[in-house]
Amino acid sequence: MSVPYSTDDAGHPAPSDGLSQSVGPNGPLLLQDHFLIQKMAHFNRERVPERVVHAKGGGAFGELEITEDVSAYTKADLFQKGRKTPLLLRFSTVAGELGSADTARDPRGFALKFYTEHGNYDIVGNNTPIFFIRDPSKFSDFIHSQKRRADNQLRDNNMQWDFWTLNPESAHQVSFLMTDRGTPKSWRHMHGFGSHTFMWYNANGEKFWVKYHFKTEQGIENLTAAEAKAMEAEDPDAHRRDLWEAIARGEFPSWTVNVQIMPFEDAADYRFNPFDLTKVWPHSDYPEITIGRFTLNRNPSNYFAEIEQAGFEPSNLVPGIGGSPDKMLQGRLFSYPDAHRYRIGPNYLQLPVNQPKVEVRSYNFDGPMAYRNGADPVYAPNTVGGPAAAVDLYEAEGYQVSGEIVRSAYELHKEDDDFGQARALWEKVLSEPERANMVSNIVGHASAPEVTADMKKRVVEYWTNVHPDLGSGVAKGLGVES
Ligand code: NDP
């Protein structure tokens, strides 16, 4: 078979695919062998720093189609009825490193990038509608507690429970994590959620608060703790493999896109703080409305270029969609693009996977690895015909805020507490077998040898606050007197 010749990175025909240049067949090698030097030097630079969180993942490309008219709520181009928008979806675990097992008990990242007519729109979600904390100043401490100790670099369940029990707002999310939804069967068999509250505004400037729910059309399927553990040993890449193989077979996974919409004025005295990331909006107050669906239909052709270097950021917003006073969202609007500037480089938005599909006419120039051709003028405003801001598109995005500068928790709304919604999950939603599995998952996790007797008592107290039956089940399993 005739094949094209291989080259070095500058396109020169390669003199050999496996022989270095030496002084005689047995002699030393030569520094002049540019082909060898480039190969070795490039190999040393094959990695970028792995993500501090969500390091292990996989993803695929697809398409969003909007089937319902929601123009009364948002003028965002991608959400207009009939619109089809290409997208990238990356799934991940949170705490494990690049080579870690896919079936570990952990939330799953569910990060979407939509390539819209107004630039990229990203929803950096999870497979749970809530999160462990509600203030970003706790985030690095939270993640440290879930990762590794300083001294022996081991994971440590005592440290995890220490953080969770000292931060009771975590109870709702830890409840989700300890049900069998904490170990999904595959990425195809779980929901995704935007989790945060975002703002939508329509062409008349009317504003709404919105939450996104992406419902799996494959159905929810989970592993038991024992099945997940066994799969960690059998195939640590089980979820990456499942997604890749399903798409390769032409079995394209899909999700229904639902939203909950809250009138702007309701937020002030809604019974829960609607911006608190540890809370859902109960469906009885704000039912889910279906607006469309998306399908994944194409595997990446180069994992590193298209998935490892993909940079998702909630700050990628488009006209018709804004942020909200959700403090975690506010923190993430900064921290995600900042992570990409460090991990990939300041021009990460010029890489094909991150590049918008529309023409970029930015006045940001140069920097490492810049290749976008920015033409004169290099400043704004100018009188020489350079592009000018689309002020009209953003007219409605502002809203009134006022207050003293403080360091304070959110003001409580009338039904806000740390345990009520976790209790609703236990009481109203979980079946009897799901409750039994939740108890045994908690007991299994808190029975690790490093978890101290004192910590086990705190674990029991934490779950008793969610529900006395849950507390007594955990106490019994841990051998703690309740
Ligand atoms: P609903 O009964 O209207 O909704 C309950 C939700 O729980 C449904 O979305 C259901 O959808 C989901 N669910 C079902 N089984 C499980 C499970 N084993 N683990 C996690 N979620 C499950 O009640 P409310 O809206 O009043 O919420 C009650 C509680 O349900 C909340 O406190 C929260 O813990 C949980 N929940 C609420 C959500 C919301 O946005 N309101 C979303 C998800 C959970 P599905 O089976 O399709 O996931």
Short mmCIF file of C-alpha atoms and ligand atoms in Angstrom, two decimals:
data_model
loop_
_atom_site.label_atom_id
_atom_site.label_comp_id
_atom_site.label_asym_id
_atom_site.label_seq_id
_atom_site.Cartn_x
_atom_site.Cartn_y
_atom_site.Cartn_z
CA MET A 1 0.00 0.00 0.00
CA SER A 2 1.40 3.39 -0.91
CA VAL A 3 1.13 5.89 1.95
CA PRO A 4 2.09 9.59 2.07
CA TYR A 5 5.49 10.37 3.58
CA SER A 6 5.67 11.38 7.24
CA THR A 7 7.04 14.81 8.17
CA ASP A 8 8.38 16.75 11.12
CA ASP A 9 6.19 19.47 12.63
CA ALA A 10 7.41 21.99 10.05
CA GLY A 11 6.37 19.74 7.16
CA HIS A 12 9.84 18.54 6.14
CA PRO A 13 9.86 14.98 4.81
CA ALA A 14 11.07 12.72 7.65
CA PRO A 15 14.38 10.93 6.88
CA SER A 16 13.42 8.00 9.13
CA ASP A 17 10.61 6.91 11.43
CA GLY A 18 12.93 5.08 13.80
CA LEU A 19 16.62 5.73 13.27
CA SER A 20 18.65 8.53 14.90
CA GLN A 21 21.66 10.04 13.17
CA SER A 22 24.91 8.66 14.61
CA VAL A 23 28.65 8.70 13.95
CA GLY A 24 28.86 5.30 12.34
CA PRO A 25 26.33 2.59 13.17
CA ASN A 26 27.76 2.16 16.71
CA GLY A 27 28.82 5.74 17.46
CA PRO A 28 27.32 8.58 19.55
CA LEU A 29 24.33 10.60 18.37
CA LEU A 30 24.52 14.08 16.88
CA LEU A 31 22.98 17.27 18.26
CA GLN A 32 22.44 18.34 14.65
CA ASP A 33 19.75 15.65 14.26
CA HIS A 34 16.88 18.12 14.35
CA PHE A 35 14.37 15.34 13.69
CA LEU A 36 15.37 13.44 16.84
CA ILE A 37 15.68 16.61 18.97
CA GLN A 38 12.23 17.82 17.93
CA LYS A 39 10.69 14.42 18.66
CA MET A 40 12.17 14.20 22.16
CA ALA A 41 11.57 17.84 23.04
CA HIS A 42 7.97 17.76 21.87
CA PHE A 43 7.31 14.56 23.81
CA ASN A 44 8.45 16.31 27.00
CA ARG A 45 5.79 18.93 26.37
CA GLU A 46 2.87 16.65 25.44
CA ARG A 47 0.86 17.43 28.54
CA VAL A 48 -0.83 20.56 29.78
CA PRO A 49 -1.65 20.70 33.49
CA GLU A 50 -4.65 18.52 34.19
CA ARG A 51 -7.77 20.29 35.40
CA VAL A 52 -7.66 20.73 39.19
CA VAL A 53 -11.25 19.46 39.23
CA HIS A 54 -13.05 17.44 36.54
CA ALA A 55 -9.71 16.08 35.24
CA LYS A 56 -11.03 12.74 33.95
CA GLY A 57 -13.68 12.95 31.28
CA GLY A 58 -14.82 12.41 27.77
CA GLY A 59 -17.10 14.11 25.33
CA ALA A 60 -18.73 14.32 21.95
CA PHE A 61 -20.26 16.76 19.49
CA GLY A 62 -23.92 17.08 18.58
CA GLU A 63 -26.81 19.36 17.90
CA LEU A 64 -29.47 21.24 19.86
CA GLU A 65 -32.89 21.71 18.28
CA ILE A 66 -35.47 24.05 19.79
CA THR A 67 -39.01 22.79 19.24
CA GLU A 68 -41.08 25.28 21.28
CA ASP A 69 -41.55 29.04 21.13
CA VAL A 70 -39.91 30.64 24.19
CA SER A 71 -39.39 34.06 22.62
CA ALA A 72 -41.67 35.49 25.33
CA TYR A 73 -38.88 34.68 27.81
CA THR A 74 -35.63 35.08 25.91
CA LYS A 75 -34.41 36.63 22.70
CA ALA A 76 -31.30 34.39 22.74
CA ASP A 77 -30.74 33.30 19.18
CA LEU A 78 -30.04 29.67 20.04
CA PHE A 79 -33.37 29.29 21.87
CA GLN A 80 -35.64 30.47 19.05
CA LYS A 81 -38.11 27.86 17.75
CA GLY A 82 -36.73 25.75 14.92
CA ARG A 83 -33.13 26.83 15.51
CA LYS A 84 -30.47 24.10 15.30
CA THR A 85 -27.15 24.81 17.03
CA PRO A 86 -24.00 22.67 17.00
CA LEU A 87 -22.65 21.76 20.43
CA LEU A 88 -19.95 20.00 22.41
CA LEU A 89 -20.73 18.13 25.63
CA ARG A 90 -17.99 17.03 28.04
CA PHE A 91 -18.73 14.63 30.91
CA SER A 92 -16.38 14.10 33.82
CA THR A 93 -15.88 12.96 37.37
CA VAL A 94 -14.85 15.69 39.81
CA ALA A 95 -12.27 14.60 42.34
CA GLY A 96 -10.19 11.96 40.56
CA GLU A 97 -7.09 12.58 38.47
CA LEU A 98 -6.67 11.94 34.74
CA GLY A 99 -6.29 8.17 35.05
CA SER A 100 -8.91 7.67 37.75
CA ALA A 101 -11.88 5.32 37.50
CA ASP A 102 -15.06 6.52 35.80
CA THR A 103 -17.43 4.72 38.17
CA ALA A 104 -16.21 6.30 41.43
CA ARG A 105 -18.91 7.81 43.68
CA ASP A 106 -18.77 11.46 42.65
CA PRO A 107 -20.96 14.06 40.96
CA ARG A 108 -20.52 14.07 37.18
CA GLY A 109 -19.67 17.20 35.22
CA PHE A 110 -22.04 17.95 32.32
CA ALA A 111 -20.45 20.85 30.43
CA LEU A 112 -22.11 22.17 27.28
CA LYS A 113 -20.74 24.52 24.66
CA PHE A 114 -23.19 25.81 22.05
CA TYR A 115 -21.66 27.40 18.95
CA THR A 116 -24.29 30.14 18.43
CA GLU A 117 -24.73 33.04 15.99
CA HIS A 118 -23.75 35.42 18.81
CA GLY A 119 -20.60 33.57 19.89
CA ASN A 120 -20.34 30.58 22.21
CA TYR A 121 -22.82 29.91 25.01
CA ASP A 122 -21.59 27.52 27.72
CA ILE A 123 -23.60 25.84 30.48
CA VAL A 124 -21.12 24.25 32.84
CA GLY A 125 -23.46 21.91 34.69
CA ASN A 126 -23.48 18.70 36.68
CA ASN A 127 -25.69 15.61 36.89
CA THR A 128 -27.25 17.09 40.04
CA PRO A 129 -29.40 20.23 40.25
CA ILE A 130 -27.57 21.52 43.33
CA PHE A 131 -24.10 21.85 44.87
CA PHE A 132 -22.28 21.28 48.18
CA ILE A 133 -21.73 24.94 49.09
CA ARG A 134 -23.23 28.33 48.30
CA ASP A 135 -20.25 30.68 48.68
CA PRO A 136 -17.23 30.45 46.35
CA SER A 137 -14.84 31.36 49.17
CA LYS A 138 -15.36 27.76 50.40
CA PHE A 139 -14.67 26.10 47.05
CA SER A 140 -10.92 25.43 47.28
CA ASP A 141 -11.29 24.13 50.86
CA PHE A 142 -14.11 21.86 49.75
CA ILE A 143 -12.07 20.44 46.87
CA HIS A 144 -8.96 20.00 49.03
CA SER A 145 -11.07 17.93 51.44
CA GLN A 146 -12.23 15.66 48.58
CA LYS A 147 -8.76 15.19 47.06
CA ARG A 148 -5.56 14.17 48.80
CA ARG A 149 -3.88 14.77 52.16
CA ALA A 150 -0.69 16.82 52.23
CA ASP A 151 1.45 14.21 53.98
CA ASN A 152 0.73 10.84 52.34
CA GLN A 153 -1.17 12.02 49.23
CA LEU A 154 -4.02 9.64 50.02
CA ARG A 155 -7.74 10.29 49.74
CA ASP A 156 -9.25 10.45 53.22
CA ASN A 157 -12.93 9.91 54.03
CA ASN A 158 -12.44 11.40 57.50
CA MET A 159 -11.41 14.68 55.88
CA GLN A 160 -14.46 14.54 53.57
CA TRP A 161 -16.89 14.04 56.47
CA ASP A 162 -15.07 16.69 58.50
CA PHE A 163 -15.79 19.24 55.78
CA TRP A 164 -19.36 18.09 55.11
CA THR A 165 -20.42 17.98 58.76
CA LEU A 166 -18.92 21.43 59.42
CA ASN A 167 -20.79 22.78 56.39
CA PRO A 168 -24.37 21.56 56.78
CA GLU A 169 -25.49 23.30 53.58
CA SER A 170 -23.76 20.33 51.88
CA ALA A 171 -26.47 17.90 53.13
CA HIS A 172 -28.72 18.14 50.07
CA GLN A 173 -25.93 17.44 47.59
CA VAL A 174 -24.32 14.74 49.76
CA SER A 175 -27.77 13.10 49.87
CA PHE A 176 -27.82 12.91 46.05
CA LEU A 177 -24.24 11.64 46.06
CA MET A 178 -25.04 8.86 48.51
CA THR A 179 -28.01 7.54 46.54
CA ASP A 180 -27.25 5.26 43.62
CA ARG A 181 -27.36 8.34 41.35
CA GLY A 182 -23.86 8.97 42.79
CA THR A 183 -22.71 6.02 40.65
CA PRO A 184 -24.45 6.31 37.25
CA LYS A 185 -24.28 3.33 34.91
CA SER A 186 -22.96 5.54 32.12
CA TRP A 187 -22.88 9.18 31.10
CA ARG A 188 -25.74 8.40 28.72
CA HIS A 189 -27.97 7.27 31.59
CA MET A 190 -28.01 10.40 33.72
CA HIS A 191 -29.64 13.82 33.62
CA GLY A 192 -27.74 17.10 33.38
CA PHE A 193 -28.60 20.34 35.14
CA GLY A 194 -27.41 23.93 34.67
CA SER A 195 -27.75 23.99 38.49
CA HIS A 196 -27.29 27.77 38.81
CA THR A 197 -30.06 30.28 38.32
CA PHE A 198 -29.57 32.38 35.20
CA MET A 199 -31.42 35.38 33.82
CA TRP A 200 -33.32 35.37 30.53
CA TYR A 201 -34.60 38.58 28.90
CA ASN A 202 -36.83 38.93 25.88
CA ALA A 203 -36.89 41.42 22.99
CA ASN A 204 -39.13 43.76 25.05
CA GLY A 205 -36.60 43.84 27.87
CA GLU A 206 -38.72 41.72 30.26
CA LYS A 207 -36.60 39.60 32.60
CA PHE A 208 -37.05 36.11 34.06
CA TRP A 209 -34.98 33.75 36.20
CA VAL A 210 -34.34 30.33 34.68
CA LYS A 211 -32.99 26.88 35.59
CA TYR A 212 -32.02 24.23 33.01
CA HIS A 213 -32.83 20.50 33.27
CA PHE A 214 -31.47 18.09 30.63
CA LYS A 215 -33.41 14.83 30.94
CA THR A 216 -31.79 11.69 29.60
CA GLU A 217 -33.83 9.99 26.87
CA GLN A 218 -31.95 6.74 27.56
CA GLY A 219 -33.59 6.56 31.03
CA ILE A 220 -31.86 6.84 34.39
CA GLU A 221 -29.74 3.79 35.19
CA ASN A 222 -27.34 3.46 38.08
CA LEU A 223 -24.81 1.02 39.47
CA THR A 224 -24.99 -0.27 43.02
CA ALA A 225 -21.97 0.51 45.19
CA ALA A 226 -20.72 -3.06 44.68
CA GLU A 227 -21.13 -2.91 40.89
CA ALA A 228 -19.38 0.47 40.73
CA LYS A 229 -16.46 -0.82 42.83
CA ALA A 230 -16.09 -3.93 40.68
CA MET A 231 -16.11 -1.81 37.51
CA GLU A 232 -13.36 0.44 38.93
CA ALA A 233 -11.08 -2.60 38.77
CA GLU A 234 -12.48 -4.18 35.60
CA ASP A 235 -12.59 -1.10 33.36
CA PRO A 236 -11.58 2.28 34.82
CA ASP A 237 -12.54 3.86 31.48
CA ALA A 238 -16.01 2.31 31.38
CA HIS A 239 -17.93 5.56 30.84
CA ARG A 240 -15.53 6.98 28.29
CA ARG A 241 -15.72 3.67 26.41
CA ASP A 242 -19.52 3.44 26.64
CA LEU A 243 -20.08 6.88 25.11
CA TRP A 244 -17.50 6.39 22.36
CA GLU A 245 -18.79 2.96 21.37
CA ALA A 246 -22.46 3.99 21.41
CA ILE A 247 -21.78 6.90 19.07
CA ALA A 248 -19.50 4.77 16.86
CA ARG A 249 -22.38 2.24 16.49
CA GLY A 250 -24.73 5.05 15.45
CA GLU A 251 -26.66 4.90 18.71
CA PHE A 252 -26.81 8.63 19.37
CA PRO A 253 -27.69 9.57 22.96
CA SER A 254 -30.15 12.41 23.48
CA TRP A 255 -31.53 14.62 26.21
CA THR A 256 -34.76 16.61 26.43
CA VAL A 257 -34.14 20.26 27.28
CA ASN A 258 -36.46 21.56 30.00
CA VAL A 259 -36.48 24.87 31.84
CA GLN A 260 -38.11 26.23 34.96
CA ILE A 261 -39.00 29.89 34.60
CA MET A 262 -39.56 32.28 37.50
CA PRO A 263 -40.93 35.78 36.93
CA PHE A 264 -38.24 38.31 37.84
CA GLU A 265 -40.23 39.85 40.72
CA ASP A 266 -40.90 36.48 42.45
CA ALA A 267 -37.26 36.15 43.53
CA ALA A 268 -37.45 38.77 46.29
CA ASP A 269 -39.86 36.86 48.52
CA TYR A 270 -39.97 33.34 47.12
CA ARG A 271 -40.09 30.80 49.97
CA PHE A 272 -36.53 29.67 49.19
CA ASN A 273 -33.67 31.91 48.15
CA PRO A 274 -33.80 31.14 44.40
CA PHE A 275 -30.09 31.93 43.98
CA ASP A 276 -28.89 29.51 46.65
CA LEU A 277 -27.08 26.72 44.76
CA THR A 278 -27.87 24.16 47.48
CA LYS A 279 -31.60 24.43 46.68
CA VAL A 280 -33.91 23.36 43.86
CA TRP A 281 -37.08 25.17 42.86
CA PRO A 282 -39.87 22.71 43.73
CA HIS A 283 -41.81 21.69 40.64
CA SER A 284 -45.13 22.50 42.33
CA ASP A 285 -44.07 26.17 42.23
CA TYR A 286 -42.24 26.23 38.89
CA PRO A 287 -43.00 23.24 36.64
CA GLU A 288 -40.53 22.15 34.00
CA ILE A 289 -41.32 23.27 30.45
CA THR A 290 -39.86 21.36 27.49
CA ILE A 291 -38.20 23.62 24.91
CA GLY A 292 -36.23 21.18 22.74
CA ARG A 293 -33.72 18.36 22.75
CA PHE A 294 -30.13 17.65 21.86
CA THR A 295 -28.34 14.65 20.47
CA LEU A 296 -24.69 13.64 20.47
CA ASN A 297 -23.71 12.27 17.07
CA ARG A 298 -19.95 12.66 16.54
CA ASN A 299 -16.93 11.42 18.45
CA PRO A 300 -13.85 13.66 18.61
CA SER A 301 -11.14 12.81 16.11
CA ASN A 302 -8.38 13.96 18.44
CA TYR A 303 -9.10 13.70 22.16
CA PHE A 304 -6.39 16.11 23.28
CA ALA A 305 -7.24 18.87 20.82
CA GLU A 306 -11.00 18.64 21.13
CA ILE A 307 -11.71 17.48 24.69
CA GLU A 308 -8.61 18.01 26.83
CA GLN A 309 -8.14 21.52 25.47
CA ALA A 310 -11.85 22.38 25.49
CA GLY A 311 -12.42 25.30 27.83
CA PHE A 312 -15.95 25.70 29.20
CA GLU A 313 -16.84 28.89 31.04
CA PRO A 314 -20.14 30.16 32.43
CA SER A 315 -18.93 33.61 31.40
CA ASN A 316 -19.63 32.59 27.79
CA LEU A 317 -23.08 34.25 27.75
CA VAL A 318 -25.01 35.56 24.75
CA PRO A 319 -27.53 38.40 24.34
CA GLY A 320 -30.84 37.28 25.89
CA ILE A 321 -29.10 35.43 28.74
CA GLY A 322 -27.35 36.88 31.78
CA GLY A 323 -25.96 35.87 35.15
CA SER A 324 -27.74 36.14 38.49
CA PRO A 325 -26.85 37.00 42.09
CA ASP A 326 -26.03 33.29 42.71
CA LYS A 327 -22.72 33.75 44.54
CA MET A 328 -21.28 30.48 43.25
CA LEU A 329 -22.06 31.54 39.68
CA GLN A 330 -20.44 34.91 40.31
CA GLY A 331 -17.27 33.13 41.47
CA ARG A 332 -17.28 30.77 38.51
CA LEU A 333 -17.67 33.63 36.02
CA PHE A 334 -14.11 34.54 37.05
CA SER A 335 -12.51 31.21 37.90
CA TYR A 336 -13.27 29.22 34.75
CA PRO A 337 -11.72 31.53 32.13
CA ASP A 338 -8.88 32.15 34.58
CA ALA A 339 -8.22 28.39 34.77
CA HIS A 340 -8.06 28.20 30.96
CA ARG A 341 -5.66 31.14 30.70
CA TYR A 342 -3.35 29.25 33.07
CA ARG A 343 -3.91 25.69 31.82
CA ILE A 344 -4.06 26.24 28.07
CA GLY A 345 -2.78 29.79 27.59
CA PRO A 346 -4.22 33.29 27.18
CA ASN A 347 -5.27 32.59 23.61
CA TYR A 348 -7.24 29.43 24.41
CA LEU A 349 -10.24 30.94 22.62
CA GLN A 350 -8.34 30.74 19.34
CA LEU A 351 -8.08 26.94 19.43
CA PRO A 352 -10.53 25.36 16.97
CA VAL A 353 -12.63 23.66 19.68
CA ASN A 354 -13.07 26.87 21.69
CA GLN A 355 -13.28 29.22 18.75
CA PRO A 356 -16.74 30.62 18.06
CA LYS A 357 -18.20 29.75 14.67
CA VAL A 358 -18.77 33.46 14.00
CA GLU A 359 -16.20 36.06 12.98
CA VAL A 360 -14.26 37.45 15.97
CA ARG A 361 -13.78 41.24 15.83
CA SER A 362 -12.11 41.76 19.22
CA TYR A 363 -9.68 44.51 20.21
CA ASN A 364 -7.69 42.02 22.33
CA PHE A 365 -4.46 41.28 20.48
CA ASP A 366 -1.32 39.15 20.49
CA GLY A 367 0.09 37.06 23.34
CA PRO A 368 1.52 33.52 23.24
CA MET A 369 0.39 31.42 20.27
CA ALA A 370 -1.78 34.16 18.78
CA TYR A 371 -2.79 33.36 15.23
CA ARG A 372 -6.03 35.25 14.73
CA ASN A 373 -5.43 37.93 12.10
CA GLY A 374 -6.46 41.12 13.85
CA ALA A 375 -6.30 44.04 11.44
CA ASP A 376 -6.05 47.78 12.08
CA PRO A 377 -7.43 49.70 13.89
CA VAL A 378 -6.06 48.22 17.12
CA TYR A 379 -8.05 50.49 19.45
CA ALA A 380 -11.60 51.59 20.12
CA PRO A 381 -13.33 53.94 19.76
CA ASN A 382 -11.89 55.03 16.43
CA THR A 383 -12.91 57.08 13.41
CA VAL A 384 -11.42 54.76 10.82
CA GLY A 385 -14.23 52.27 10.42
CA GLY A 386 -13.31 49.71 13.11
CA PRO A 387 -16.06 47.54 14.61
CA ALA A 388 -18.20 49.13 17.33
CA ALA A 389 -20.05 47.58 20.29
CA ALA A 390 -23.54 46.09 19.88
CA VAL A 391 -24.91 48.16 22.78
CA ASP A 392 -28.57 47.59 21.79
CA LEU A 393 -28.30 43.82 22.19
CA TYR A 394 -27.53 44.15 25.92
CA GLU A 395 -29.97 46.93 26.87
CA ALA A 396 -32.07 44.74 29.17
CA GLU A 397 -29.35 42.81 30.98
CA GLY A 398 -29.00 45.13 33.99
CA TYR A 399 -31.01 45.00 37.20
CA GLN A 400 -31.17 47.04 40.38
CA VAL A 401 -29.04 46.09 43.40
CA SER A 402 -28.16 48.04 46.54
CA GLY A 403 -26.84 47.35 50.02
CA GLU A 404 -24.00 47.76 52.49
CA ILE A 405 -20.72 46.04 51.64
CA VAL A 406 -20.62 43.05 54.01
CA ARG A 407 -19.24 39.54 54.49
CA SER A 408 -22.44 37.73 55.25
CA ALA A 409 -24.47 34.63 54.52
CA TYR A 410 -27.52 35.07 52.28
CA GLU A 411 -30.53 36.57 54.06
CA LEU A 412 -32.86 33.66 54.79
CA HIS A 413 -36.14 33.34 52.92
CA LYS A 414 -39.03 31.93 54.96
CA GLU A 415 -38.41 28.21 54.30
CA ASP A 416 -34.62 28.32 53.95
CA ASP A 417 -32.65 25.86 56.04
CA ASP A 418 -29.92 23.37 55.31
CA PHE A 419 -31.88 20.13 55.64
CA GLY A 420 -35.47 20.67 54.42
CA GLN A 421 -34.96 19.86 50.75
CA ALA A 422 -32.73 16.86 51.53
CA ARG A 423 -35.56 15.70 53.82
CA ALA A 424 -38.05 16.13 50.94
CA LEU A 425 -35.83 13.91 48.78
CA TRP A 426 -35.82 11.20 51.48
CA GLU A 427 -39.50 11.50 52.38
CA LYS A 428 -41.20 12.23 49.04
CA VAL A 429 -38.96 11.01 46.26
CA LEU A 430 -36.85 7.98 47.20
CA SER A 431 -38.41 4.52 47.11
CA GLU A 432 -37.86 2.09 49.98
CA PRO A 433 -35.04 0.19 48.17
CA GLU A 434 -33.41 3.53 47.20
CA ARG A 435 -33.47 4.60 50.85
CA ALA A 436 -31.91 1.30 51.93
CA ASN A 437 -29.13 1.73 49.36
CA MET A 438 -28.56 5.33 50.48
CA VAL A 439 -28.08 4.18 54.08
CA SER A 440 -25.69 1.42 53.07
CA ASN A 441 -23.75 3.74 50.75
CA ILE A 442 -23.27 6.24 53.60
CA VAL A 443 -22.31 3.49 56.02
CA GLY A 444 -19.84 2.05 53.50
CA HIS A 445 -18.24 5.47 52.96
CA ALA A 446 -18.05 6.38 56.67
CA SER A 447 -16.72 2.93 57.61
CA ALA A 448 -13.35 3.55 55.95
CA PRO A 449 -10.61 2.76 58.47
CA GLU A 450 -9.45 6.39 58.70
CA VAL A 451 -12.88 7.64 59.87
CA THR A 452 -12.61 8.19 63.63
CA ALA A 453 -15.21 7.25 66.25
CA ASP A 454 -15.85 10.92 66.96
CA MET A 455 -16.39 11.61 63.28
CA LYS A 456 -18.87 8.74 63.02
CA LYS A 457 -20.97 10.43 65.74
CA ARG A 458 -20.92 13.66 63.74
CA VAL A 459 -21.95 11.72 60.63
CA VAL A 460 -24.96 10.29 62.50
CA GLU A 461 -25.94 13.74 63.77
CA TYR A 462 -25.71 15.18 60.24
CA TRP A 463 -28.05 12.54 58.80
CA THR A 464 -30.42 12.70 61.78
CA ASN A 465 -30.89 16.36 60.92
CA VAL A 466 -32.00 15.28 57.43
CA HIS A 467 -34.38 12.65 58.81
CA PRO A 468 -34.47 10.65 62.08
CA ASP A 469 -35.00 7.35 60.20
CA LEU A 470 -31.98 8.05 58.03
CA GLY A 471 -29.95 8.98 61.13
CA SER A 472 -30.91 5.81 62.98
CA GLY A 473 -30.19 3.65 59.92
CA VAL A 474 -26.71 5.17 59.62
CA ALA A 475 -26.14 4.88 63.40
CA LYS A 476 -27.02 1.20 63.29
CA GLY A 477 -24.74 0.55 60.33
CA LEU A 478 -21.82 2.40 61.93
CA GLY A 479 -22.38 0.90 65.36
CA VAL A 480 -22.92 4.33 66.94
CA GLU A 481 -25.44 4.74 69.76
CA SER A 482 -28.10 7.22 68.61
P1 NDP B 1 -41.16 16.49 42.64
O1 NDP B 1 -41.74 15.21 43.16
O2 NDP B 1 -41.96 17.36 41.73
O3 NDP B 1 -39.76 16.23 41.89
C1 NDP B 1 -38.87 15.29 42.37
C2 NDP B 1 -37.74 15.18 41.37
O4 NDP B 1 -36.84 14.20 41.82
C3 NDP B 1 -38.15 14.79 39.98
O5 NDP B 1 -37.53 15.73 39.13
C4 NDP B 1 -37.56 13.40 39.74
O6 NDP B 1 -37.30 13.32 38.38
C5 NDP B 1 -36.39 13.44 40.71
N1 NDP B 1 -36.02 12.13 41.24
C6 NDP B 1 -36.73 10.97 41.23
N2 NDP B 1 -36.05 10.00 41.83
C7 NDP B 1 -34.89 10.55 42.25
C8 NDP B 1 -33.76 10.04 42.92
N3 NDP B 1 -33.72 8.76 43.27
N4 NDP B 1 -32.74 10.88 43.19
C9 NDP B 1 -32.81 12.18 42.83
N5 NDP B 1 -33.86 12.74 42.17
C10 NDP B 1 -34.88 11.91 41.89
O7 NDP B 1 -40.74 17.27 43.97
P2 NDP B 1 -40.08 18.70 44.24
O8 NDP B 1 -39.83 19.49 43.00
O9 NDP B 1 -40.88 19.30 45.30
O10 NDP B 1 -38.68 18.27 44.86
C11 NDP B 1 -38.62 17.38 45.96
C12 NDP B 1 -37.18 16.95 46.10
O11 NDP B 1 -36.82 16.26 44.92
C13 NDP B 1 -36.20 18.12 46.20
O12 NDP B 1 -36.04 18.57 47.51
C14 NDP B 1 -34.97 17.54 45.62
O13 NDP B 1 -34.23 16.87 46.62
C15 NDP B 1 -35.46 16.51 44.60
N6 NDP B 1 -35.37 16.97 43.20
C16 NDP B 1 -36.01 18.13 42.82
C17 NDP B 1 -35.75 18.67 41.59
C18 NDP B 1 -36.34 19.99 41.22
O14 NDP B 1 -35.76 20.65 40.35
N7 NDP B 1 -37.45 20.41 41.81
C19 NDP B 1 -34.88 17.98 40.61
C20 NDP B 1 -34.33 16.74 41.08
C21 NDP B 1 -34.57 16.29 42.35
P3 NDP B 1 -36.38 12.23 37.64
O15 NDP B 1 -36.70 10.86 38.19
O16 NDP B 1 -36.65 12.37 36.20
O17 NDP B 1 -34.99 12.65 37.97
#
